mmCIF file of C-alpha atoms and ligand atoms in Angstrom:
data_model
loop_
_atom_site.group_PDB
_atom_site.id
_atom_site.type_symbol
_atom_site.label_atom_id
_atom_site.label_comp_id
_atom_site.label_asym_id
_atom_site.label_seq_id
_atom_site.Cartn_x
_atom_site.Cartn_y
_atom_site.Cartn_z
ATOM 1 C CA UNK A 1 132.807 126.523 63.746
ATOM 2 C CA UNK A 2 128.991 126.170 62.492
ATOM 3 C CA UNK A 3 128.679 122.851 60.453
ATOM 4 C CA UNK A 4 127.778 124.657 57.356
ATOM 5 C CA UNK A 5 131.855 125.975 57.535
ATOM 6 C CA UNK A 6 133.194 122.823 58.612
ATOM 7 C CA UNK A 7 131.238 121.554 55.584
ATOM 8 C CA UNK A 8 129.219 119.188 57.648
ATOM 9 C CA UNK A 9 126.084 117.921 56.870
ATOM 10 C CA UNK A 10 123.426 120.495 58.383
ATOM 11 C CA UNK A 11 120.000 118.836 60.322
ATOM 12 C CA UNK A 12 116.286 119.382 60.859
ATOM 13 C CA UNK A 13 116.513 118.933 64.948
ATOM 14 C CA UNK A 14 113.425 116.379 64.309
ATOM 15 C CA UNK A 15 112.765 116.111 67.786
ATOM 16 C CA UNK A 16 112.540 120.339 67.979
ATOM 17 C CA UNK A 17 110.447 120.338 65.246
ATOM 18 C CA UNK A 18 108.152 117.848 66.425
ATOM 19 C CA UNK A 19 107.504 119.601 69.920
ATOM 20 C CA UNK A 20 107.067 121.873 68.205
ATOM 21 C CA UNK A 21 103.944 120.306 66.927
ATOM 22 C CA UNK A 22 102.706 118.561 70.039
ATOM 23 C CA UNK A 23 103.411 121.842 71.731
ATOM 24 C CA UNK A 24 101.025 123.535 68.442
ATOM 25 C CA UNK A 25 98.513 120.497 69.349
ATOM 26 C CA UNK A 26 97.689 121.230 73.277
ATOM 27 C CA UNK A 27 95.487 124.340 71.566
ATOM 28 C CA UNK A 28 92.497 123.328 70.369
ATOM 29 C CA UNK A 29 93.061 119.741 71.295
ATOM 30 C CA UNK A 30 89.830 116.984 71.345
ATOM 31 C CA UNK A 31 89.423 113.841 73.354
ATOM 32 C CA UNK A 32 90.740 111.873 70.659
ATOM 33 C CA UNK A 33 93.604 113.360 69.725
ATOM 34 C CA UNK A 34 92.976 115.762 67.081
ATOM 35 C CA UNK A 35 92.438 119.210 67.215
ATOM 36 C CA UNK A 36 89.238 121.572 66.357
ATOM 37 C CA UNK A 37 90.664 125.687 65.698
ATOM 38 C CA UNK A 38 88.160 126.409 63.313
ATOM 39 C CA UNK A 39 89.307 129.494 60.746
ATOM 40 C CA UNK A 40 88.731 132.770 62.914
ATOM 41 C CA UNK A 41 88.052 131.480 65.765
ATOM 42 C CA UNK A 42 89.855 132.105 69.416
ATOM 43 C CA UNK A 43 91.133 129.185 68.817
ATOM 44 C CA UNK A 44 92.576 129.950 65.832
ATOM 45 C CA UNK A 45 93.983 133.013 67.355
ATOM 46 C CA UNK A 46 95.737 131.184 70.163
ATOM 47 C CA UNK A 47 97.179 128.906 67.153
ATOM 48 C CA UNK A 48 98.819 131.866 65.624
ATOM 49 C CA UNK A 49 99.811 134.370 68.449
ATOM 50 C CA UNK A 50 101.824 130.652 69.966
ATOM 51 C CA UNK A 51 102.805 130.918 66.052
ATOM 52 C CA UNK A 52 104.154 133.732 65.509
ATOM 53 C CA UNK A 53 105.525 134.776 69.239
ATOM 54 C CA UNK A 54 108.209 131.720 68.245
ATOM 55 C CA UNK A 55 108.519 132.916 65.101
ATOM 56 C CA UNK A 56 109.768 136.139 66.432
ATOM 57 C CA UNK A 57 112.753 134.259 69.145
ATOM 58 C CA UNK A 58 113.259 133.278 65.506
ATOM 59 C CA UNK A 59 114.867 136.157 65.034
ATOM 60 C CA UNK A 60 111.922 136.886 61.930
ATOM 61 C CA UNK A 61 109.613 139.898 61.681
ATOM 62 C CA UNK A 62 105.912 139.522 61.409
ATOM 63 C CA UNK A 63 103.831 141.293 58.777
ATOM 64 C CA UNK A 64 99.109 140.520 58.228
ATOM 65 C CA UNK A 65 97.723 141.095 55.449
ATOM 66 C CA UNK A 66 94.749 142.527 54.970
ATOM 67 C CA UNK A 67 92.894 139.283 54.832
ATOM 68 C CA UNK A 68 94.604 137.949 57.941
ATOM 69 C CA UNK A 69 97.495 135.600 56.314
ATOM 70 C CA UNK A 70 100.765 136.040 58.301
ATOM 71 C CA UNK A 71 104.216 136.644 56.017
ATOM 72 C CA UNK A 72 107.315 135.875 58.867
ATOM 73 C CA UNK A 73 110.560 136.872 57.611
ATOM 74 C CA UNK A 74 113.867 135.526 57.653
ATOM 75 C CA UNK A 75 116.508 138.518 56.629
ATOM 76 C CA UNK A 76 118.558 137.946 53.536
ATOM 77 C CA UNK A 77 121.790 139.438 52.361
ATOM 78 C CA UNK A 78 119.804 141.212 49.311
ATOM 79 C CA UNK A 79 116.258 142.054 50.518
ATOM 80 C CA UNK A 80 115.474 143.093 47.417
ATOM 81 C CA UNK A 81 115.487 139.636 45.806
ATOM 82 C CA UNK A 82 111.472 138.401 46.024
ATOM 83 C CA UNK A 83 111.136 135.337 49.707
ATOM 84 C CA UNK A 84 112.447 132.023 48.942
ATOM 85 C CA UNK A 85 108.213 130.944 50.656
ATOM 86 C CA UNK A 86 106.985 128.198 52.526
ATOM 87 C CA UNK A 87 103.676 127.368 54.644
ATOM 88 C CA UNK A 88 100.758 125.561 54.960
ATOM 89 C CA UNK A 89 98.244 127.157 57.653
ATOM 90 C CA UNK A 90 96.971 125.898 60.902
ATOM 91 C CA UNK A 91 93.436 125.759 60.644
ATOM 92 C CA UNK A 92 91.714 122.232 61.230
ATOM 93 C CA UNK A 93 88.953 120.833 60.489
ATOM 94 C CA UNK A 94 86.273 120.436 62.595
ATOM 95 C CA UNK A 95 86.868 116.832 63.788
ATOM 96 C CA UNK A 96 91.248 116.890 62.598
ATOM 97 C CA UNK A 97 93.627 115.945 63.206
ATOM 98 C CA UNK A 98 97.629 117.682 64.295
ATOM 99 C CA UNK A 99 99.446 117.187 60.575
ATOM 100 C CA UNK A 100 97.374 118.650 58.205
ATOM 101 C CA UNK A 101 98.713 122.468 57.454
ATOM 102 C CA UNK A 102 100.527 122.245 60.975
ATOM 103 C CA UNK A 103 103.719 120.356 59.636
ATOM 104 C CA UNK A 104 104.242 123.147 56.895
ATOM 105 C CA UNK A 105 104.346 126.234 58.831
ATOM 106 C CA UNK A 106 106.675 124.235 61.378
ATOM 107 C CA UNK A 107 108.794 122.585 58.766
ATOM 108 C CA UNK A 108 109.196 126.507 57.847
ATOM 109 C CA UNK A 109 110.040 127.141 61.325
ATOM 110 C CA UNK A 110 112.441 124.601 61.526
ATOM 111 C CA UNK A 111 114.258 125.336 59.095
ATOM 112 C CA UNK A 112 115.437 129.021 59.431
ATOM 113 C CA UNK A 113 115.471 127.504 63.199
ATOM 114 C CA UNK A 114 118.283 125.061 61.231
ATOM 115 C CA UNK A 115 119.967 128.023 59.692
ATOM 116 C CA UNK A 116 119.560 130.493 62.697
ATOM 117 C CA UNK A 117 122.252 127.260 64.225
ATOM 118 C CA UNK A 118 124.605 126.926 62.087
ATOM 119 C CA UNK A 119 124.625 130.717 61.746
ATOM 120 C CA UNK A 120 124.134 130.520 57.911
ATOM 121 C CA UNK A 121 122.844 133.684 55.971
ATOM 122 C CA UNK A 122 121.243 133.417 52.599
ATOM 123 C CA UNK A 123 121.209 135.852 49.861
ATOM 124 C CA UNK A 124 117.499 135.637 48.996
ATOM 125 C CA UNK A 125 115.135 136.415 51.946
ATOM 126 C CA UNK A 126 113.317 133.049 53.187
ATOM 127 C CA UNK A 127 109.130 133.711 54.534
ATOM 128 C CA UNK A 128 106.984 131.163 56.180
ATOM 129 C CA UNK A 129 103.635 132.413 55.466
ATOM 130 C CA UNK A 130 100.180 130.826 57.939
ATOM 131 C CA UNK A 131 97.141 131.101 54.683
ATOM 132 C CA UNK A 132 93.867 132.509 56.259
ATOM 133 C CA UNK A 133 91.336 129.338 55.724
ATOM 134 C CA UNK A 134 92.952 126.492 54.328
ATOM 135 C CA UNK A 135 90.036 124.076 55.275
ATOM 136 C CA UNK A 136 86.712 125.849 53.874
ATOM 137 C CA UNK A 137 84.875 124.017 56.592
ATOM 138 C CA UNK A 138 83.478 127.334 58.503
ATOM 139 C CA UNK A 139 83.995 129.979 55.772
ATOM 140 C CA UNK A 140 84.299 129.223 52.290
ATOM 141 C CA UNK A 141 85.659 128.946 49.784
ATOM 142 C CA UNK A 142 88.376 126.694 50.262
ATOM 143 C CA UNK A 143 92.224 127.923 50.436
ATOM 144 C CA UNK A 144 90.636 131.202 50.823
ATOM 145 C CA UNK A 145 93.660 133.436 52.422
ATOM 146 C CA UNK A 146 96.743 132.108 49.372
ATOM 147 C CA UNK A 147 93.249 132.068 46.594
ATOM 148 C CA UNK A 148 92.681 135.743 47.983
ATOM 149 C CA UNK A 149 96.645 136.120 47.980
ATOM 150 C CA UNK A 150 97.344 135.631 43.628
ATOM 151 C CA UNK A 151 94.536 136.911 43.357
ATOM 152 C CA UNK A 152 91.513 135.025 43.012
ATOM 153 C CA UNK A 153 89.576 136.299 44.966
ATOM 154 C CA UNK A 154 88.052 140.561 45.146
ATOM 155 C CA UNK A 155 89.377 141.763 49.170
ATOM 156 C CA UNK A 156 85.676 143.341 49.595
ATOM 157 C CA UNK A 157 83.876 139.567 49.033
ATOM 158 C CA UNK A 158 86.211 137.578 51.311
ATOM 159 C CA UNK A 159 85.750 139.795 54.237
ATOM 160 C CA UNK A 160 81.923 140.397 53.762
ATOM 161 C CA UNK A 161 82.504 136.200 53.743
ATOM 162 C CA UNK A 162 79.720 134.918 55.921
ATOM 163 C CA UNK A 163 79.612 131.653 58.365
ATOM 164 C CA UNK A 164 76.828 129.410 58.709
ATOM 165 C CA UNK A 165 75.598 132.033 61.520
ATOM 166 C CA UNK A 166 76.881 135.129 59.986
ATOM 167 C CA UNK A 167 79.874 135.820 61.087
ATOM 168 C CA UNK A 168 81.865 137.753 58.929
ATOM 169 C CA UNK A 169 85.191 136.880 57.812
ATOM 170 C CA UNK A 170 86.502 141.129 58.601
ATOM 171 C CA UNK A 171 84.659 140.705 62.149
ATOM 172 C CA UNK A 172 86.183 137.286 63.169
ATOM 173 C CA UNK A 173 90.137 138.650 61.345
ATOM 174 C CA UNK A 174 89.229 141.438 64.285
ATOM 175 C CA UNK A 175 87.898 138.980 67.014
ATOM 176 C CA UNK A 176 91.214 138.101 67.351
ATOM 177 C CA UNK A 177 94.179 140.275 66.485
ATOM 178 C CA UNK A 178 95.076 139.672 62.701
ATOM 179 C CA UNK A 179 93.225 142.064 60.285
ATOM 180 C CA UNK A 180 96.066 143.041 59.292
ATOM 181 C CA UNK A 181 96.683 145.909 57.432
ATOM 182 C CA UNK A 182 99.732 144.605 54.579
ATOM 183 C CA UNK A 183 98.034 144.676 51.182
ATOM 184 C CA UNK A 184 96.685 141.327 49.501
ATOM 185 C CA UNK A 185 99.691 139.454 47.251
ATOM 186 C CA UNK A 186 101.598 142.364 44.392
ATOM 187 C CA UNK A 187 104.753 141.226 45.320
ATOM 188 C CA UNK A 188 106.807 138.813 43.600
ATOM 189 C CA UNK A 189 107.683 135.129 45.105
ATOM 190 C CA UNK A 190 110.839 133.924 44.212
ATOM 191 C CA UNK A 191 109.154 130.243 45.048
ATOM 192 C CA UNK A 192 107.054 128.730 47.023
ATOM 193 C CA UNK A 193 108.114 125.046 48.503
ATOM 194 C CA UNK A 194 104.932 123.381 51.042
ATOM 195 C CA UNK A 195 105.577 120.331 52.949
ATOM 196 C CA UNK A 196 102.064 118.468 54.134
ATOM 197 C CA UNK A 197 101.564 114.595 54.787
ATOM 198 C CA UNK A 198 99.827 113.262 51.759
ATOM 199 C CA UNK A 199 96.607 111.837 53.547
ATOM 200 C CA UNK A 200 95.568 108.871 51.489
ATOM 201 C CA UNK A 201 97.247 105.782 51.878
ATOM 202 C CA UNK A 202 100.179 105.883 48.646
ATOM 203 C CA UNK A 203 103.474 106.562 50.076
ATOM 204 C CA UNK A 204 102.678 104.279 53.652
ATOM 205 C CA UNK A 205 102.215 101.444 51.138
ATOM 206 C CA UNK A 206 104.443 101.599 48.129
ATOM 207 C CA UNK A 207 106.721 102.311 51.600
ATOM 208 C CA UNK A 208 108.002 105.741 50.833
ATOM 209 C CA UNK A 209 109.196 108.190 52.625
ATOM 210 C CA UNK A 210 108.925 111.236 50.524
ATOM 211 C CA UNK A 211 105.970 112.430 47.583
ATOM 212 C CA UNK A 212 106.749 113.931 45.207
ATOM 213 C CA UNK A 213 104.846 115.753 44.025
ATOM 214 C CA UNK A 214 103.704 116.429 40.687
ATOM 215 C CA UNK A 215 100.429 118.748 40.604
ATOM 216 C CA UNK A 216 97.064 118.376 42.917
ATOM 217 C CA UNK A 217 93.849 116.788 41.122
ATOM 218 C CA UNK A 218 91.061 119.854 40.407
ATOM 219 C CA UNK A 219 88.079 120.880 42.692
ATOM 220 C CA UNK A 220 84.664 121.799 42.048
ATOM 221 C CA UNK A 221 82.667 122.582 45.920
ATOM 222 C CA UNK A 222 78.574 123.495 45.427
ATOM 223 C CA UNK A 223 75.439 124.290 47.950
ATOM 224 C CA UNK A 224 72.989 122.033 46.404
ATOM 225 C CA UNK A 225 68.840 122.712 47.614
ATOM 226 C CA UNK A 226 66.563 120.935 47.185
ATOM 227 C CA UNK A 227 63.402 123.096 47.896
ATOM 228 C CA UNK A 228 59.371 120.680 48.333
ATOM 229 C CA UNK A 229 56.068 120.922 50.544
ATOM 230 C CA UNK A 230 56.075 120.475 54.354
ATOM 231 C CA UNK A 231 53.019 118.050 54.881
ATOM 232 C CA UNK A 232 52.263 116.310 57.032
ATOM 233 C CA UNK A 233 53.721 112.548 57.190
ATOM 234 C CA UNK A 234 50.256 111.046 57.242
ATOM 235 C CA UNK A 235 47.254 111.794 55.865
ATOM 236 C CA UNK A 236 49.416 113.044 52.279
ATOM 237 C CA UNK A 237 48.977 110.413 49.904
ATOM 238 C CA UNK A 238 52.832 108.754 47.934
ATOM 239 C CA UNK A 239 52.855 109.609 44.865
ATOM 240 C CA UNK A 240 51.705 114.016 45.654
ATOM 241 C CA UNK A 241 54.511 114.062 48.217
ATOM 242 C CA UNK A 242 57.126 116.738 47.630
ATOM 243 C CA UNK A 243 59.716 114.828 49.554
ATOM 244 C CA UNK A 244 62.891 117.312 49.500
ATOM 245 C CA UNK A 245 64.746 114.020 51.389
ATOM 246 C CA UNK A 246 63.650 111.541 49.463
ATOM 247 C CA UNK A 247 64.326 113.867 46.135
ATOM 248 C CA UNK A 248 68.028 114.721 47.814
ATOM 249 C CA UNK A 249 69.069 110.979 48.401
ATOM 250 C CA UNK A 250 69.216 110.167 44.617
ATOM 251 C CA UNK A 251 71.799 113.592 43.772
ATOM 252 C CA UNK A 252 73.466 112.518 46.186
ATOM 253 C CA UNK A 253 73.515 108.545 45.357
ATOM 254 C CA UNK A 254 74.078 109.913 41.655
ATOM 255 C CA UNK A 255 77.446 112.350 43.415
ATOM 256 C CA UNK A 256 79.362 108.767 44.107
ATOM 257 C CA UNK A 257 78.457 107.063 41.908
ATOM 258 C CA UNK A 258 79.428 109.915 38.865
ATOM 259 C CA UNK A 259 82.113 109.976 40.730
ATOM 260 C CA UNK A 260 82.620 106.231 40.847
ATOM 261 C CA UNK A 261 81.969 106.185 36.228
ATOM 262 C CA UNK A 262 84.639 108.356 36.259
ATOM 263 C CA UNK A 263 87.585 105.640 37.533
ATOM 264 C CA UNK A 264 90.616 105.400 39.064
ATOM 265 C CA UNK A 265 90.323 110.423 39.739
ATOM 266 C CA UNK A 266 86.751 110.789 40.284
ATOM 267 C CA UNK A 267 86.234 111.660 43.718
ATOM 268 C CA UNK A 268 82.686 111.824 45.017
ATOM 269 C CA UNK A 269 81.475 113.470 48.455
ATOM 270 C CA UNK A 270 78.877 114.199 49.955
ATOM 271 C CA UNK A 271 79.522 115.998 53.068
ATOM 272 C CA UNK A 272 77.186 117.754 55.232
ATOM 273 C CA UNK A 273 73.633 118.140 54.820
ATOM 274 C CA UNK A 274 70.357 119.605 57.149
ATOM 275 C CA UNK A 275 66.646 118.447 56.488
ATOM 276 C CA UNK A 276 64.000 120.631 57.776
ATOM 277 C CA UNK A 277 61.768 121.259 59.555
ATOM 278 C CA UNK A 278 63.589 118.144 60.758
ATOM 279 C CA UNK A 279 60.377 115.579 62.742
ATOM 280 C CA UNK A 280 59.881 112.523 62.178
ATOM 281 C CA UNK A 281 56.241 113.338 60.835
ATOM 282 C CA UNK A 282 57.307 115.817 58.590
ATOM 283 C CA UNK A 283 57.846 115.355 55.128
ATOM 284 C CA UNK A 284 60.484 118.202 54.595
ATOM 285 C CA UNK A 285 60.170 120.476 52.921
ATOM 286 C CA UNK A 286 63.665 122.160 52.317
ATOM 287 C CA UNK A 287 67.121 119.726 52.175
ATOM 288 C CA UNK A 288 71.025 121.552 51.706
ATOM 289 C CA UNK A 289 73.857 119.733 51.202
ATOM 290 C CA UNK A 290 77.420 119.651 50.424
ATOM 291 C CA UNK A 291 78.838 118.222 46.992
ATOM 292 C CA UNK A 292 82.807 117.932 47.053
ATOM 293 C CA UNK A 293 83.583 116.076 43.418
ATOM 294 C CA UNK A 294 87.323 116.245 42.332
ATOM 295 C CA UNK A 295 88.868 114.943 39.314
ATOM 296 C CA UNK A 296 92.923 114.801 37.792
ATOM 297 C CA UNK A 297 91.961 115.746 33.649
ATOM 298 C CA UNK A 298 90.151 118.407 33.069
ATOM 299 C CA UNK A 299 87.675 117.001 30.722
ATOM 300 C CA UNK A 300 87.067 114.480 33.317
ATOM 301 C CA UNK A 301 85.562 117.147 36.056
ATOM 302 C CA UNK A 302 84.338 119.646 33.585
ATOM 303 C CA UNK A 303 81.719 116.172 31.938
ATOM 304 C CA UNK A 304 81.353 115.618 35.806
ATOM 305 C CA UNK A 305 79.978 118.764 37.230
ATOM 306 C CA UNK A 306 77.094 118.578 34.303
ATOM 307 C CA UNK A 307 76.477 114.915 34.814
ATOM 308 C CA UNK A 308 76.234 116.273 38.008
ATOM 309 C CA UNK A 309 73.395 119.239 37.132
ATOM 310 C CA UNK A 310 71.953 117.418 35.088
ATOM 311 C CA UNK A 311 70.689 115.402 37.588
ATOM 312 C CA UNK A 312 69.574 117.919 39.695
ATOM 313 C CA UNK A 313 67.363 119.500 36.827
ATOM 314 C CA UNK A 314 66.047 115.811 35.625
ATOM 315 C CA UNK A 315 65.160 115.273 39.804
ATOM 316 C CA UNK A 316 63.765 118.642 40.030
ATOM 317 C CA UNK A 317 61.018 117.190 37.295
ATOM 318 C CA UNK A 318 60.647 114.486 38.015
ATOM 319 C CA UNK A 319 60.180 114.945 41.769
ATOM 320 C CA UNK A 320 58.434 118.040 42.010
ATOM 321 C CA UNK A 321 60.735 120.182 43.661
ATOM 322 C CA UNK A 322 63.488 122.496 42.986
ATOM 323 C CA UNK A 323 66.670 121.552 42.901
ATOM 324 C CA UNK A 324 69.280 125.373 43.568
ATOM 325 C CA UNK A 325 73.317 124.693 41.853
ATOM 326 C CA UNK A 326 75.014 126.848 43.080
ATOM 327 C CA UNK A 327 79.115 126.884 42.994
ATOM 328 C CA UNK A 328 80.963 127.639 45.779
ATOM 329 C CA UNK A 329 84.742 126.728 45.346
ATOM 330 C CA UNK A 330 86.451 126.504 41.956
ATOM 331 C CA UNK A 331 90.222 125.078 40.985
ATOM 332 C CA UNK A 332 91.193 123.510 37.453
ATOM 333 C CA UNK A 333 93.839 120.478 37.698
ATOM 334 C CA UNK A 334 97.050 122.765 37.990
ATOM 335 C CA UNK A 335 100.603 120.508 37.256
ATOM 336 C CA UNK A 336 103.470 122.108 39.341
ATOM 337 C CA UNK A 337 106.716 123.178 37.769
ATOM 338 C CA UNK A 338 108.930 121.060 36.967
ATOM 339 C CA UNK A 339 112.133 122.250 37.412
ATOM 340 C CA UNK A 340 111.264 122.480 40.949
ATOM 341 C CA UNK A 341 109.309 119.298 41.447
ATOM 342 C CA UNK A 342 112.613 117.698 39.912
ATOM 343 C CA UNK A 343 114.775 120.133 42.796
ATOM 344 C CA UNK A 344 112.670 118.565 45.402
ATOM 345 C CA UNK A 345 113.492 114.451 43.697
ATOM 346 C CA UNK A 346 116.764 116.122 44.155
ATOM 347 C CA UNK A 347 116.965 116.597 47.653
ATOM 348 C CA UNK A 348 115.339 113.446 48.785
ATOM 349 C CA UNK A 349 117.917 111.206 47.029
ATOM 350 C CA UNK A 350 120.015 113.777 47.919
ATOM 351 C CA UNK A 351 119.212 112.828 52.072
ATOM 352 C CA UNK A 352 119.034 109.222 51.200
ATOM 353 C CA UNK A 353 115.067 108.938 51.248
ATOM 354 C CA UNK A 354 113.160 106.376 49.768
ATOM 355 C CA UNK A 355 110.812 108.989 47.215
ATOM 356 C CA UNK A 356 107.620 108.503 44.725
ATOM 357 C CA UNK A 357 106.281 111.412 42.159
ATOM 358 C CA UNK A 358 101.772 111.490 43.013
ATOM 359 C CA UNK A 359 99.298 113.440 41.836
ATOM 360 C CA UNK A 360 97.658 115.381 45.448
ATOM 361 C CA UNK A 361 93.912 113.583 45.887
ATOM 362 C CA UNK A 362 93.844 117.158 48.645
ATOM 363 C CA UNK A 363 93.774 121.347 47.782
ATOM 364 C CA UNK A 364 96.225 123.003 49.329
ATOM 365 C CA UNK A 365 98.023 126.194 49.363
ATOM 366 C CA UNK A 366 100.325 125.594 47.429
ATOM 367 C CA UNK A 367 98.202 125.340 44.591
ATOM 368 C CA UNK A 368 96.945 128.758 44.325
ATOM 369 C CA UNK A 369 100.532 130.093 44.713
ATOM 370 C CA UNK A 370 101.772 127.629 41.480
ATOM 371 C CA UNK A 371 99.629 130.402 39.593
ATOM 372 C CA UNK A 372 102.163 133.147 40.838
ATOM 373 C CA UNK A 373 105.082 131.894 41.425
ATOM 374 C CA UNK A 374 107.250 127.874 40.272
ATOM 375 C CA UNK A 375 106.206 125.678 43.623
ATOM 376 C CA UNK A 376 106.312 122.034 44.619
ATOM 377 C CA UNK A 377 104.921 119.985 47.859
ATOM 378 C CA UNK A 378 106.669 118.061 49.238
ATOM 379 C CA UNK A 379 104.870 114.564 51.062
ATOM 380 C CA UNK A 380 104.679 112.562 54.194
ATOM 381 C CA UNK A 381 103.313 109.586 55.364
ATOM 382 C CA UNK A 382 100.559 109.571 57.683
ATOM 383 C CA UNK A 383 99.257 106.454 59.520
ATOM 384 C CA UNK A 384 96.939 104.774 57.627
ATOM 385 C CA UNK A 385 96.568 106.943 54.971
ATOM 386 C CA UNK A 386 93.787 109.025 57.530
ATOM 387 C CA UNK A 387 93.097 113.153 57.537
ATOM 388 C CA UNK A 388 90.627 115.008 58.088
ATOM 389 C CA UNK A 389 89.967 112.841 61.147
ATOM 390 C CA UNK A 390 90.935 113.539 64.975
ATOM 391 C CA UNK A 391 93.260 109.547 64.522
ATOM 392 C CA UNK A 392 95.260 110.993 62.575
ATOM 393 C CA UNK A 393 99.455 110.070 62.484
ATOM 394 C CA UNK A 394 102.805 110.455 61.791
ATOM 395 C CA UNK A 395 106.522 109.275 63.313
ATOM 396 C CA UNK A 396 108.449 111.998 63.672
ATOM 397 C CA UNK A 397 111.741 110.355 62.004
ATOM 398 C CA UNK A 398 109.348 110.345 58.589
ATOM 399 C CA UNK A 399 108.271 113.948 59.527
ATOM 400 C CA UNK A 400 112.247 114.984 60.607
ATOM 401 C CA UNK A 401 112.815 113.702 56.960
ATOM 402 C CA UNK A 402 109.810 116.286 55.030
ATOM 403 C CA UNK A 403 111.846 119.308 57.083
ATOM 404 C CA UNK A 404 114.840 117.624 56.130
ATOM 405 C CA UNK A 405 113.885 117.238 52.337
ATOM 406 C CA UNK A 406 112.359 121.182 52.439
ATOM 407 C CA UNK A 407 115.296 122.508 53.128
ATOM 408 C CA UNK A 408 118.046 121.257 50.426
ATOM 409 C CA UNK A 409 115.188 121.674 48.764
ATOM 410 C CA UNK A 410 114.907 125.631 49.409
ATOM 411 C CA UNK A 411 118.164 126.386 50.834
ATOM 412 C CA UNK A 412 120.233 126.585 46.013
ATOM 413 C CA UNK A 413 117.382 128.975 45.664
ATOM 414 C CA UNK A 414 117.669 131.201 48.292
ATOM 415 C CA UNK A 415 122.045 131.675 48.126
ATOM 416 C CA UNK A 416 121.889 131.705 43.883
HETATM 417 O O1 HGY B 501 89.619 119.851 51.246
HETATM 418 C C1 HGY B 501 91.173 119.623 51.205
HETATM 419 O O2 HGY B 501 91.446 119.158 49.919
HETATM 420 C C2 HGY B 501 91.422 120.819 51.404
HETATM 421 O O3 HGY B 501 92.291 120.191 53.197
HETATM 422 N N1 HGY B 501 91.373 121.809 52.349
HETATM 423 MN MN1 MN B 502 95.988 121.024 54.595
HETATM 424 MN MN1 MN B 503 92.675 119.357 55.432
HETATM 425 MN MN1 MN B 504 94.833 121.301 52.378
#
């Protein structure tokens, strides 16, 4: 007789969850213990194949939509009801870790495996989702699959998006066999929960196991191109130079200063830059670089945006260069549904786990899902708050606690 019927507490399996995480981490494993499984690469395809095989073994049916989002469904008693959904992503940063995104997908699978173990039939169906290209590192925009699902992006635009080598999303989906046929979005979702490592230092610092995520910072991404004039580094006198790199450094510095001036929630990062022609004795003629700014408050984020544009136009004049700013991703500061946030809080309480409210500095698919269905997130600590780094680490017991809270928060909704 299953423990659920004996009214014993139903517990997820920490060992099985952690083993699945370690098995997935073998795909795209890097020498420093991290993962490199860029979106829509063959390694991403292998990761998708492995996890969907586990989902099928757990009796789930798999549907893939036209942007490659994977929906694994566990039927309920009444399959007309909108699904209670959870999930995250398994694409990684180039020097990513084993847990960012993967924890959310495999915690969802662990909830299903646990329901199976205890012969628990839910009323509503449950779906575990692998969203396409959450990271936005190979293709922008960030959180591409969930953004398309909620109607933020047009299908054609997404399929025609190219990476720096000119490879199209549509072709790359086909190449890995995930050019699904199901329509993108346009269907009801009962509720969406996402479990994720915090990717920052707060939970560990406050010695809390569960982060009750009340909402997300807003984010704006840009590609900036500074164009000057290649000239010889020797004969060209300093005052007449149109040095694209020298001009770019002032804009880059101000991205950081802008965030510092909008403390404590301001964030500013220049993550990548390329210099052309990148030769020691040629004055750089062109520099392209990325900008990532974030803030918890919409007005402050707008002020940071306006300051970036003002800095670019003033440097354009003072350094006799041209500056082109292209915004490539945006989402506003996003609060999560208070009743759902409370469900996470109550689940942490009933599981006797320490918890605290927290705002996520990282973007997640949950941010887009919050625009179409009641949404909440569950955070667990990661070691030293480090993420987007191969040394990313999390304790098995914390990961299990997060999956247990996911189970306790999801189940009542799936039983309504
Ligand atoms: O950039 C982010 O916040 C997320 O990791 N895509
Ligand atoms: Mn993530
Ligand atoms: Mn990430
Ligand atoms: Mn994310």
